[in-house]
Each structure stands twice: as C-alpha cells, then as structure tokens.
Amino acid sequence: MTGQPPAAPGGWALRPQTNACRTAHDLSGVWSFRLDPGDEGGERGWWRGIPDAVPAAVPGSWNEQVPGARDELGPAWYERRFEMPPMGGQQVAIRFGSAVYAARAWLNGQPLGEHEGGHLPFALPCSAALATGENVLVVRVDGRLGRDRVPPGLVPPVHTHGRVFHPDVPFDFFPFAGIHRRVELVATPRHGVSDLRLQTVLDGGAATLDAAVQAGDGEVTLALDGEPITCPHRVERAQLWHPDSPRLHRLDVELRRGGALADRYTLRAGLRTVAVDADRLLLNGEPVELRGFGRHEDFPVLGRGAVPALAARDLLLMRELGANSLRTAHYPCDEETLDIADRLGLLVIAETPAVGLYFADADIPRAAEDLARRQELALRFAAELIARDRNRACVIAWSVANEPRMDYPGAAAALRELCDAARGIDGTRPVGYATDLPGSPGLEAADLIFLNAYPGWYTCPANLGAAEAALGEQLDRLHGQHGKPIVITEFGADAIAGTHAEPPSLWSEEYQAELIERLIRVARRRPFVAGAHVWAFADFATAQATHRPQSINFKGVFTRERQPKLAARRIQALWRGQRAGTVHDIFTSRPQC
Ligand code: GCB
C-alpha cells in the first residue's frame, strides 16, 4: 500500500454499501412536497415539518411530476418520515446522490447542513439528531438560477449566442430541479475505511495494481477476487478491462483492530490504463476509437430523476448500436449508470456541471464577485466529481467544462486552472473541456481536444457536401495547430421522428442519418481523431425558445421515449460493420464476477 490519499471533499468519497460492517438504508419513495415560491417556509418553521404537502417521488424532478410546477425552480420543501433502522451505535449520515441546485436539511428540527451544486453527492452527519422512534427529515431545495452559480443562469444574451430561453438559462436543456438521486441513511464504523484510490500500471502482459487506503488505526488487508494481496500487486497475464471484455475484479478492503473486523469495503475494479501519446488516445497501450453519444439524463415525468431501468435501457441500446463510449453531458451522471458502463465496457468521458461558463459581465453589478465565485464552484465541482468517480474503470477522461465562452479575456487562464486542478488530483486520466470555439486560446491546457461542431446544421445548413468539407478542414487545422488527439464530442442534426424527406432536408430523419454517417466517415479517415460522439443519444427537454419546437432538442438518435429514428439503424450498420459485437456477446463471452 503506498501512501494515504488526502481526504475527499465532504468525506463522502466512498459510495454507501451494506455489508457486515456498514448499512445503507434507502429512503427513496413517496415523500411529501411543497413549492415555496415566496420563500416563506423558513420563517414559518417548515423545517420542523411541512403543512399542506402533496405526495412526490424521490428520486425525481418536480417540474414534470407536480402539476403546475413546470417552470418553478423553487425553493421547494420535501419531507420524509422514517423509523430508525438498527444502526448499532455507528456514525450515521444522510447521503444525497444529487439535489439540484442547493439543498439544506433538518432532522427532527435540527439543522444538518447544506450543499451547493447538483449532480454530485453529499453526506450530512446526523447521529446527534436521530431519534429512536419516528424521524422527520425535511429538505429545502433551491433550483433557482443565478450568475453566481454553476451552471450559471440569468446570463446576459451577449454570452449566450443571443439565444433566449424561458426559464432563462444559458444552456440547452431544461433546468430540472429536485432531489434527483437516491437518498440513503448510511451507518459506518467510527474510524473506519474512509477513502480508497486505485491505480494500474501495465508492463507487458502483466498489470500492477496499487491501492492507497485511508483508514483509522488498525491493520488494513486487501483481497483480490478472494485472494489476499499486498500492494503494489502484480497480476501476471492480466485480463485487462476493455470494451470487448470488461473484466471486473472484486477488491475487498478490511480493517482489523485487535484481531476483530472493524470495517470492510468492497469495490469492483478493472485493470486498465488510459494515456495520450502525441496525437493518439491509448487504452491499455493501444489506440482506441471512441464511438458513442452524448447523453442527457432526461425522460418524461421523471425529468432528471434517476431510474436505473432507463440507464440500463440506454446503455444496452448504445452497445446494440455498436457504441463503446459516452459523455455524461453536461453534468456527472448517476452512479448506477457508471455501474452499468463498467459492466458493459463503455468508455465514459465524465463531465462536471460547468456548462455555460462565461468570463465577463461588463455593466452588471457584482460581475467580478460572480465570476470569481463561478470559478471557485467549477474547481470545487471538478474535485467532487473526481473524488466520486476516480476508481471507475469506465471513466477514461475528465471534461472540466462544456462550451465555456473562450472568446473572452481571462477564459484561457480560467480553463488552464481547471485543467491543472483536475490533473493535479488525478494524474491517471487525460483532461479536457468540450469547446465550440477551438480557434480561441485555451486548448494548450487540455491533454486532448473535445470538439463540438455542427457543420450541416448551425453552419452550412442543408449542405451535406459543404458540411463534410468544413469538418475535414477544421479537424486538419486543429491537428496541425495542436498535434493532440481530437474527440468530436458533439455533432448532429435535429430530426423530428416521423418527418421524412427525399432528397434529405433539414429536420427529416433522412437528413440526420445522412449527415451523421458522412461526418463519421470524415472523422474516421483521420487517425488522430480518437472518436466521435453523436449529439445526442435521445431527444431531451429544453427550456422554451423559438428555435426549440415543442421545447425539445430533437438531435436524439432515439426519441425522448427511446424509439429509434432512421439514424439509429444507419449508425448501427456503420459501427457494427467495423466490429461485430452484440449485447448478447458481451454477456456470454466474458467471465462473470
Ligand atoms: C451544443 C451544446 C449542447 C446543445 C447542442 C445543440 O453545442 O453543447 O448542449 O444541446 O449544441 O443541439 O445545440
């Protein structure tokens, strides 16, 4: 074992689990809910319990769930009553997988704490407030937008390509609010295992696994697939984790005090490396081509509420199409989605919630303070994301922002700080940010280029030949300038399912399918293009805008209900033609663990 990792922010780095030493008690279900647009609940003492509430599901966004709440961003109040399960005198916390955007919680009227930032977990210690009988948990969730938040809202249109949405967001997805992921009552041993960091190094056919464990006093032991090991541990003829054979190992960490078991933590670990070598992206030392999608967490009624069935369906469909990769645009995805990606061998670009960053507010009061706060939050959220996901085999790169306004002074320095910070925390994965402005300064700070480009849609619309030429020229230029691998993290076209046109024209399924196929071929002719992610996997809800009919972004290859458009079949033929591999093969060809 080499070294103790520094403590993770919030102390929640280890995801809850239930075993002989730990308990994770799921509080998901039907909670009580009440909007508070006048922000009066605090004064009225709702933290003790909320009057006149309606039932609402957690996880779930309130916007499409509660009638009349669609455009309400809060604050809103949630209440959950529960009997205390046996917790055996351990330290207890309530762990939220994600509350968008800011949350404050009380247990039996006592304040537990608060957290800012959606799509990332936080744990609030609650041992002192827990009652042996019935407990009343109250959570105030504030999804309102602001220039001092990340992602920001209420941004002057000069920073939003002139696009105006209602609600007023500078990004192209609906600002769903609520408790979006699982809430758990978590009991862990005092002075137990508090963090764990894995790293793999390859040497010929062997892999060396290193593990840094942070734990209280006592003797720490490790076992890999049931066999005791000491780290660094060399595995001869290692079965590496790879999209074709996503082999996961079971790693058990045990802490003993005076011979007695004091704590245990179990992780599924894959042995694999990721690196950038000149203009190539390498997985296990070999160049890899990312074939996949950007994916939003979005579904009717659920909003952004996490439902593992949806994640399983989406990721299985991706494999069915021959994809091996996805980007969690534009925020960290649910942890159960990563469980599925780990098992299916999907290579994940994990993105922070820093979408819509901008770097100037000429004539607005508090502009400098807001800008400094956005950067502080972007740094904090990157650290929280890495602390959560750093042991994931499936996560192969960090994206520290989506489409920051790089055409403003100060942007390049801010992005350098974000990239350097991410690399400083985790030196085992490449770091970048998705950009639509690759001509502006900033890309020097990235290990690889994540390019968002819409030839054939926002530029040279309806002109397929011009789109191919434009993408080819842009890729060659960027390669010439930077000599780094390029992943096209977004490209595509809106298609309204059922709209057909021959010859292909804008908004038709034929045009979308044809454009995607042609642009994938352009990318594939260039070995320095490490992959292409179609935007998007499925249609998704946006705020209202004149350029978003039905408040939907129709660039999905599937509809919002997950029915395929023509492009799905075309992509499947293209990607599966290269490497035949079906979901069935994945389940039958690899060792189960
Ligand atoms: C982009 C954004 C993405 C949008 C997409 C579009 O560049 O990164 O959030 O949804 O374009 O469809 O306009």
GROMACS .gro file of N, CA and C in nm, residues 376-478:
model
  309
  376GLU      N    1  -1.461   2.939  -0.851
  376GLU     CA    2  -1.444   2.863  -0.726
  376GLU      C    3  -1.534   2.738  -0.728
  377LEU      N    4  -1.658   2.757  -0.773
  377LEU     CA    5  -1.750   2.643  -0.778
  377LEU      C    6  -1.708   2.541  -0.884
  378ALA      N    7  -1.662   2.591  -0.999
  378ALA     CA    8  -1.620   2.497  -1.104
  378ALA      C    9  -1.504   2.412  -1.055
  379LEU      N   10  -1.412   2.472  -0.981
  379LEU     CA   11  -1.300   2.397  -0.925
  379LEU      C   12  -1.349   2.296  -0.821
  380ARG      N   13  -1.441   2.341  -0.737
  380ARG     CA   14  -1.491   2.253  -0.632
  380ARG      C   15  -1.567   2.133  -0.692
  381PHE      N   16  -1.648   2.160  -0.793
  381PHE     CA   17  -1.728   2.051  -0.851
  381PHE      C   18  -1.638   1.951  -0.925
  382ALA      N   19  -1.531   2.002  -0.988
  382ALA     CA   20  -1.437   1.910  -1.054
  382ALA      C   21  -1.375   1.817  -0.949
  383ALA      N   22  -1.337   1.875  -0.836
  383ALA     CA   23  -1.276   1.793  -0.729
  383ALA      C   24  -1.377   1.691  -0.676
  384GLU      N   25  -1.502   1.733  -0.661
  384GLU     CA   26  -1.605   1.641  -0.609
  384GLU      C   27  -1.631   1.528  -0.709
  385LEU      N   28  -1.634   1.562  -0.837
  385LEU     CA   29  -1.656   1.458  -0.939
  385LEU      C   30  -1.543   1.356  -0.938
  386ILE      N   31  -1.421   1.405  -0.932
  386ILE     CA   32  -1.306   1.313  -0.937
  386ILE      C   33  -1.303   1.227  -0.811
  387ALA      N   34  -1.334   1.287  -0.697
  387ALA     CA   35  -1.338   1.207  -0.574
  387ALA      C   36  -1.441   1.096  -0.585
  388ARG      N   37  -1.553   1.124  -0.650
  388ARG     CA   38  -1.659   1.023  -0.662
  388ARG      C   39  -1.622   0.912  -0.759
  389ASP      N   40  -1.561   0.947  -0.873
  389ASP     CA   41  -1.551   0.852  -0.985
  389ASP      C   42  -1.410   0.803  -1.015
  390ARG      N   43  -1.312   0.841  -0.936
  390ARG     CA   44  -1.174   0.813  -0.976
  390ARG      C   45  -1.139   0.665  -0.980
  391ASN      N   46  -1.213   0.580  -0.910
  391ASN     CA   47  -1.180   0.437  -0.912
  391ASN      C   48  -1.257   0.360  -1.018
  392ARG      N   49  -1.327   0.430  -1.105
  392ARG     CA   50  -1.408   0.367  -1.208
  392ARG      C   51  -1.323   0.328  -1.328
  393ALA      N   52  -1.329   0.199  -1.366
  393ALA     CA   53  -1.260   0.158  -1.487
  393ALA      C   54  -1.318   0.229  -1.608
  394CYS      N   55  -1.452   0.247  -1.609
  394CYS     CA   56  -1.517   0.301  -1.729
  394CYS      C   57  -1.481   0.447  -1.754
  395VAL      N   58  -1.448   0.522  -1.651
  395VAL     CA   59  -1.421   0.665  -1.671
  395VAL      C   60  -1.279   0.681  -1.724
  396ILE      N   61  -1.269   0.731  -1.848
  396ILE     CA   62  -1.137   0.739  -1.912
  396ILE      C   63  -1.087   0.882  -1.927
  397ALA      N   64  -1.171   0.980  -1.903
  397ALA     CA   65  -1.125   1.120  -1.918
  397ALA      C   66  -1.219   1.211  -1.841
  398TRP      N   67  -1.164   1.325  -1.801
  398TRP     CA   68  -1.245   1.429  -1.735
  398TRP      C   69  -1.268   1.543  -1.833
  399SER      N   70  -1.393   1.588  -1.842
  399SER     CA   71  -1.423   1.711  -1.915
  399SER      C   72  -1.460   1.814  -1.811
  400VAL      N   73  -1.378   1.918  -1.797
  400VAL     CA   74  -1.399   2.012  -1.687
  400VAL      C   75  -1.498   2.124  -1.721
  401ALA      N   76  -1.547   2.127  -1.845
  401ALA     CA   77  -1.647   2.228  -1.881
  401ALA      C   78  -1.706   2.194  -2.017
  402ASN      N   79  -1.826   2.245  -2.041
  402ASN     CA   80  -1.881   2.237  -2.176
  402ASN      C   81  -1.902   2.376  -2.231
  403GLU      N   82  -1.839   2.402  -2.345
  403GLU     CA   83  -1.853   2.526  -2.419
  403GLU      C   84  -1.841   2.651  -2.334
  404PRO      N   85  -1.729   2.662  -2.259
  404PRO     CA   86  -1.703   2.791  -2.194
  404PRO      C   87  -1.680   2.896  -2.302
  405ARG      N   88  -1.716   3.021  -2.270
  405ARG     CA   89  -1.700   3.128  -2.370
  405ARG      C   90  -1.552   3.166  -2.380
  406MET      N   91  -1.480   3.091  -2.464
  406MET     CA   92  -1.335   3.107  -2.472
  406MET      C   93  -1.294   3.234  -2.545
  407ASP      N   94  -1.391   3.305  -2.602
  407ASP     CA   95  -1.358   3.426  -2.678
  407ASP      C   96  -1.355   3.550  -2.589
  408TYR      N   97  -1.334   3.534  -2.459
  408TYR     CA   98  -1.322   3.649  -2.369
  408TYR      C   99  -1.189   3.645  -2.296
  409PRO      N  100  -1.131   3.761  -2.268
  409PRO     CA  101  -1.005   3.763  -2.194
  409PRO      C  102  -1.027   3.697  -2.059
  410GLY      N  103  -0.930   3.624  -2.015
  410GLY     CA  104  -0.944   3.558  -1.885
  410GLY      C  105  -0.993   3.415  -1.898
  411ALA      N  106  -1.056   3.382  -2.012
  411ALA     CA  107  -1.112   3.247  -2.026
  411ALA      C  108  -1.000   3.142  -2.028
  412ALA      N  109  -0.895   3.169  -2.105
  412ALA     CA  110  -0.788   3.068  -2.118
  412ALA      C  111  -0.724   3.040  -1.982
  413ALA      N  112  -0.702   3.147  -1.904
  413ALA     CA  113  -0.639   3.127  -1.772
  413ALA      C  114  -0.733   3.047  -1.680
  414ALA      N  115  -0.861   3.077  -1.688
  414ALA     CA  116  -0.957   3.005  -1.603
  414ALA      C  117  -0.961   2.856  -1.641
  415LEU      N  118  -0.958   2.828  -1.771
  415LEU     CA  119  -0.962   2.687  -1.813
  415LEU      C  120  -0.832   2.616  -1.781
  416ARG      N  121  -0.722   2.690  -1.790
  416ARG     CA  122  -0.595   2.627  -1.751
  416ARG      C  123  -0.600   2.588  -1.603
  417GLU      N  124  -0.654   2.679  -1.522
  417GLU     CA  125  -0.662   2.648  -1.379
  417GLU      C  126  -0.749   2.524  -1.355
  418LEU      N  127  -0.860   2.514  -1.429
  418LEU     CA  128  -0.949   2.398  -1.411
  418LEU      C  129  -0.880   2.268  -1.456
  419CYS      N  130  -0.816   2.272  -1.573
  419CYS     CA  131  -0.749   2.151  -1.624
  419CYS      C  132  -0.636   2.110  -1.530
  420ASP      N  133  -0.556   2.208  -1.487
  420ASP     CA  134  -0.443   2.176  -1.399
  420ASP      C  135  -0.492   2.118  -1.267
  421ALA      N  136  -0.601   2.175  -1.217
  421ALA     CA  137  -0.653   2.125  -1.089
  421ALA      C  138  -0.698   1.980  -1.103
  422ALA      N  139  -0.768   1.950  -1.211
  422ALA     CA  140  -0.816   1.811  -1.231
  422ALA      C  141  -0.697   1.716  -1.244
  423ARG      N  142  -0.598   1.756  -1.322
  423ARG     CA  143  -0.478   1.672  -1.340
  423ARG      C  144  -0.403   1.656  -1.209
  424GLY      N  145  -0.405   1.762  -1.129
  424GLY     CA  146  -0.335   1.756  -1.000
  424GLY      C  147  -0.400   1.655  -0.907
  425ILE      N  148  -0.531   1.640  -0.915
  425ILE     CA  149  -0.600   1.545  -0.827
  425ILE      C  150  -0.588   1.404  -0.883
  426ASP      N  151  -0.599   1.391  -1.014
  426ASP     CA  152  -0.594   1.259  -1.076
  426ASP      C  153  -0.503   1.264  -1.198
  427GLY      N  154  -0.383   1.212  -1.182
  427GLY     CA  155  -0.288   1.213  -1.293
  427GLY      C  156  -0.300   1.090  -1.382
  428THR      N  157  -0.406   1.011  -1.364
  428THR     CA  158  -0.416   0.885  -1.439
  428THR      C  159  -0.509   0.893  -1.560
  429ARG      N  160  -0.570   1.008  -1.582
  429ARG     CA  161  -0.661   1.021  -1.696
  429ARG      C  162  -0.638   1.154  -1.766
  430PRO      N  163  -0.658   1.157  -1.898
  430PRO     CA  164  -0.648   1.285  -1.967
  430PRO      C  165  -0.762   1.380  -1.928
  431VAL      N  166  -0.731   1.509  -1.939
  431VAL     CA  167  -0.826   1.614  -1.901
  431VAL      C  168  -0.848   1.706  -2.020
  432GLY      N  169  -0.971   1.746  -2.040
  432GLY     CA  170  -1.001   1.843  -2.146
  432GLY      C  171  -1.129   1.916  -2.115
  433TYR      N  172  -1.176   1.995  -2.211
  433TYR     CA  173  -1.308   2.058  -2.200
  433TYR      C  174  -1.368   2.064  -2.339
  434ALA      N  175  -1.500   2.050  -2.345
  434ALA     CA  176  -1.566   2.047  -2.476
  434ALA      C  177  -1.580   2.190  -2.526
  435THR      N  178  -1.532   2.213  -2.648
  435THR     CA  179  -1.534   2.351  -2.698
  435THR      C  180  -1.597   2.363  -2.835
  436ASP      N  181  -1.672   2.472  -2.853
  436ASP     CA  182  -1.724   2.508  -2.984
  436ASP      C  183  -1.643   2.623  -3.041
  437LEU      N  184  -1.542   2.668  -2.967
  437LEU     CA  185  -1.459   2.780  -3.011
  437LEU      C  186  -1.312   2.739  -3.008
  438PRO      N  187  -1.277   2.639  -3.090
  438PRO     CA  188  -1.140   2.586  -3.080
  438PRO      C  189  -1.035   2.682  -3.133
  439GLY      N  190  -1.079   2.788  -3.201
  439GLY     CA  191  -0.983   2.886  -3.251
  439GLY      C  192  -0.937   2.983  -3.143
  440SER      N  193  -1.007   2.988  -3.031
  440SER     CA  194  -0.969   3.080  -2.923
  440SER      C  195  -0.863   3.015  -2.836
  441PRO      N  196  -0.786   3.099  -2.764
  441PRO     CA  197  -0.683   3.042  -2.677
  441PRO      C  198  -0.746   2.953  -2.570
  442GLY      N  199  -0.670   2.858  -2.520
  442GLY     CA  200  -0.719   2.774  -2.411
  442GLY      C  201  -0.683   2.628  -2.429
  443LEU      N  202  -0.682   2.579  -2.554
  443LEU     CA  203  -0.664   2.436  -2.575
  443LEU      C  204  -0.525   2.386  -2.537
  444GLU      N  205  -0.430   2.481  -2.519
  444GLU     CA  206  -0.296   2.438  -2.477
  444GLU      C  207  -0.304   2.365  -2.344
  445ALA      N  208  -0.404   2.400  -2.262
  445ALA     CA  209  -0.413   2.342  -2.128
  445ALA      C  210  -0.472   2.201  -2.129
  446ALA      N  211  -0.531   2.162  -2.240
  446ALA     CA  212  -0.600   2.032  -2.244
  446ALA      C  213  -0.506   1.924  -2.296
  447ASP      N  214  -0.524   1.800  -2.246
  447ASP     CA  215  -0.444   1.687  -2.294
  447ASP      C  216  -0.492   1.639  -2.429
  448LEU      N  217  -0.621   1.660  -2.454
  448LEU     CA  218  -0.678   1.623  -2.582
  448LEU      C  219  -0.791   1.720  -2.612
  449ILE      N  220  -0.834   1.722  -2.737
  449ILE     CA  221  -0.933   1.824  -2.776
  449ILE      C  222  -1.070   1.759  -2.784
  450PHE      N  223  -1.163   1.815  -2.709
  450PHE     CA  224  -1.303   1.774  -2.721
  450PHE      C  225  -1.372   1.881  -2.805
  451LEU      N  226  -1.410   1.843  -2.927
  451LEU     CA  227  -1.462   1.941  -3.021
  451LEU      C  228  -1.612   1.924  -3.040
  452ASN      N  229  -1.688   2.031  -3.017
  452ASN     CA  230  -1.830   2.034  -3.051
  452ASN      C  231  -1.844   2.110  -3.183
  453ALA      N  232  -1.897   2.045  -3.287
  453ALA     CA  233  -1.902   2.109  -3.418
  453ALA      C  234  -2.032   2.069  -3.489
  454TYR      N  235  -2.097   2.167  -3.548
  454TYR     CA  236  -2.226   2.142  -3.612
  454TYR      C  237  -2.229   2.181  -3.760
  455PRO      N  238  -2.129   2.137  -3.839
  455PRO     CA  239  -2.142   2.162  -3.982
  455PRO      C  240  -2.262   2.084  -4.034
  456GLY      N  241  -2.336   2.146  -4.124
  456GLY     CA  242  -2.456   2.080  -4.176
  456GLY      C  243  -2.580   2.114  -4.095
  457TRP      N  244  -2.558   2.183  -3.983
  457TRP     CA  245  -2.675   2.225  -3.903
  457TRP      C  246  -2.665   2.373  -3.870
  458TYR      N  247  -2.581   2.410  -3.771
  458TYR     CA  248  -2.571   2.554  -3.739
  458TYR      C  249  -2.485   2.628  -3.843
  459THR      N  250  -2.387   2.558  -3.901
  459THR     CA  251  -2.313   2.617  -4.013
  459THR      C  252  -2.343   2.534  -4.137
  460CYS      N  253  -2.335   2.595  -4.250
  460CYS     CA  254  -2.374   2.538  -4.381
  460CYS      C  255  -2.493   2.443  -4.370
  461PRO      N  256  -2.606   2.491  -4.314
  461PRO     CA  257  -2.722   2.403  -4.301
  461PRO      C  258  -2.771   2.355  -4.437
  462ALA      N  259  -2.814   2.232  -4.441
  462ALA     CA  260  -2.875   2.171  -4.560
  462ALA      C  261  -2.774   2.139  -4.670
  463ASN      N  262  -2.648   2.161  -4.642
  463ASN     CA  263  -2.547   2.138  -4.746
  463ASN      C  264  -2.452   2.028  -4.699
  464LEU      N  265  -2.484   1.906  -4.733
  464LEU     CA  266  -2.409   1.792  -4.681
  464LEU      C  267  -2.264   1.793  -4.728
  465GLY      N  268  -2.244   1.825  -4.856
  465GLY     CA  269  -2.107   1.826  -4.909
  465GLY      C  270  -2.022   1.932  -4.839
  466ALA      N  271  -2.081   2.050  -4.821
  466ALA     CA  272  -2.006   2.158  -4.753
  466ALA      C  273  -1.977   2.119  -4.609
  467ALA      N  274  -2.070   2.048  -4.547
  467ALA     CA  275  -2.051   2.007  -4.408
  467ALA      C  276  -1.932   1.913  -4.397
  468GLU      N  277  -1.924   1.817  -4.488
  468GLU     CA  278  -1.811   1.724  -4.485
  468GLU      C  279  -1.680   1.799  -4.501
  469ALA      N  280  -1.678   1.888  -4.598
  469ALA     CA  281  -1.554   1.962  -4.625
  469ALA      C  282  -1.517   2.047  -4.503
  470ALA      N  283  -1.617   2.113  -4.443
  470ALA     CA  284  -1.589   2.203  -4.330
  470ALA      C  285  -1.533   2.124  -4.212
  471LEU      N  286  -1.590   2.009  -4.185
  471LEU     CA  287  -1.540   1.932  -4.071
  471LEU      C  288  -1.398   1.884  -4.099
  472GLY      N  289  -1.376   1.833  -4.219
  472GLY     CA  290  -1.242   1.785  -4.254
  472GLY      C  291  -1.138   1.895  -4.237
  473GLU      N  292  -1.171   2.014  -4.289
  473GLU     CA  293  -1.076   2.127  -4.278
  473GLU      C  294  -1.053   2.164  -4.132
  474GLN      N  295  -1.159   2.167  -4.056
  474GLN     CA  296  -1.144   2.206  -3.915
  474GLN      C  297  -1.057   2.106  -3.839
  475LEU      N  298  -1.080   1.978  -3.864
  475LEU     CA  299  -1.002   1.876  -3.795
  475LEU      C  300  -0.854   1.886  -3.832
  476ASP      N  301  -0.828   1.903  -3.962
  476ASP     CA  302  -0.688   1.909  -4.007
  476ASP      C  303  -0.618   2.033  -3.948
  477ARG      N  304  -0.692   2.143  -3.944
  477ARG     CA  305  -0.634   2.267  -3.891
  477ARG      C  306  -0.600   2.250  -3.743
  478LEU      N  307  -0.694   2.195  -3.668
  478LEU     CA  308  -0.672   2.177  -3.524
  478LEU      C  309  -0.556   2.081  -3.498
   0.00000   0.00000   0.00000
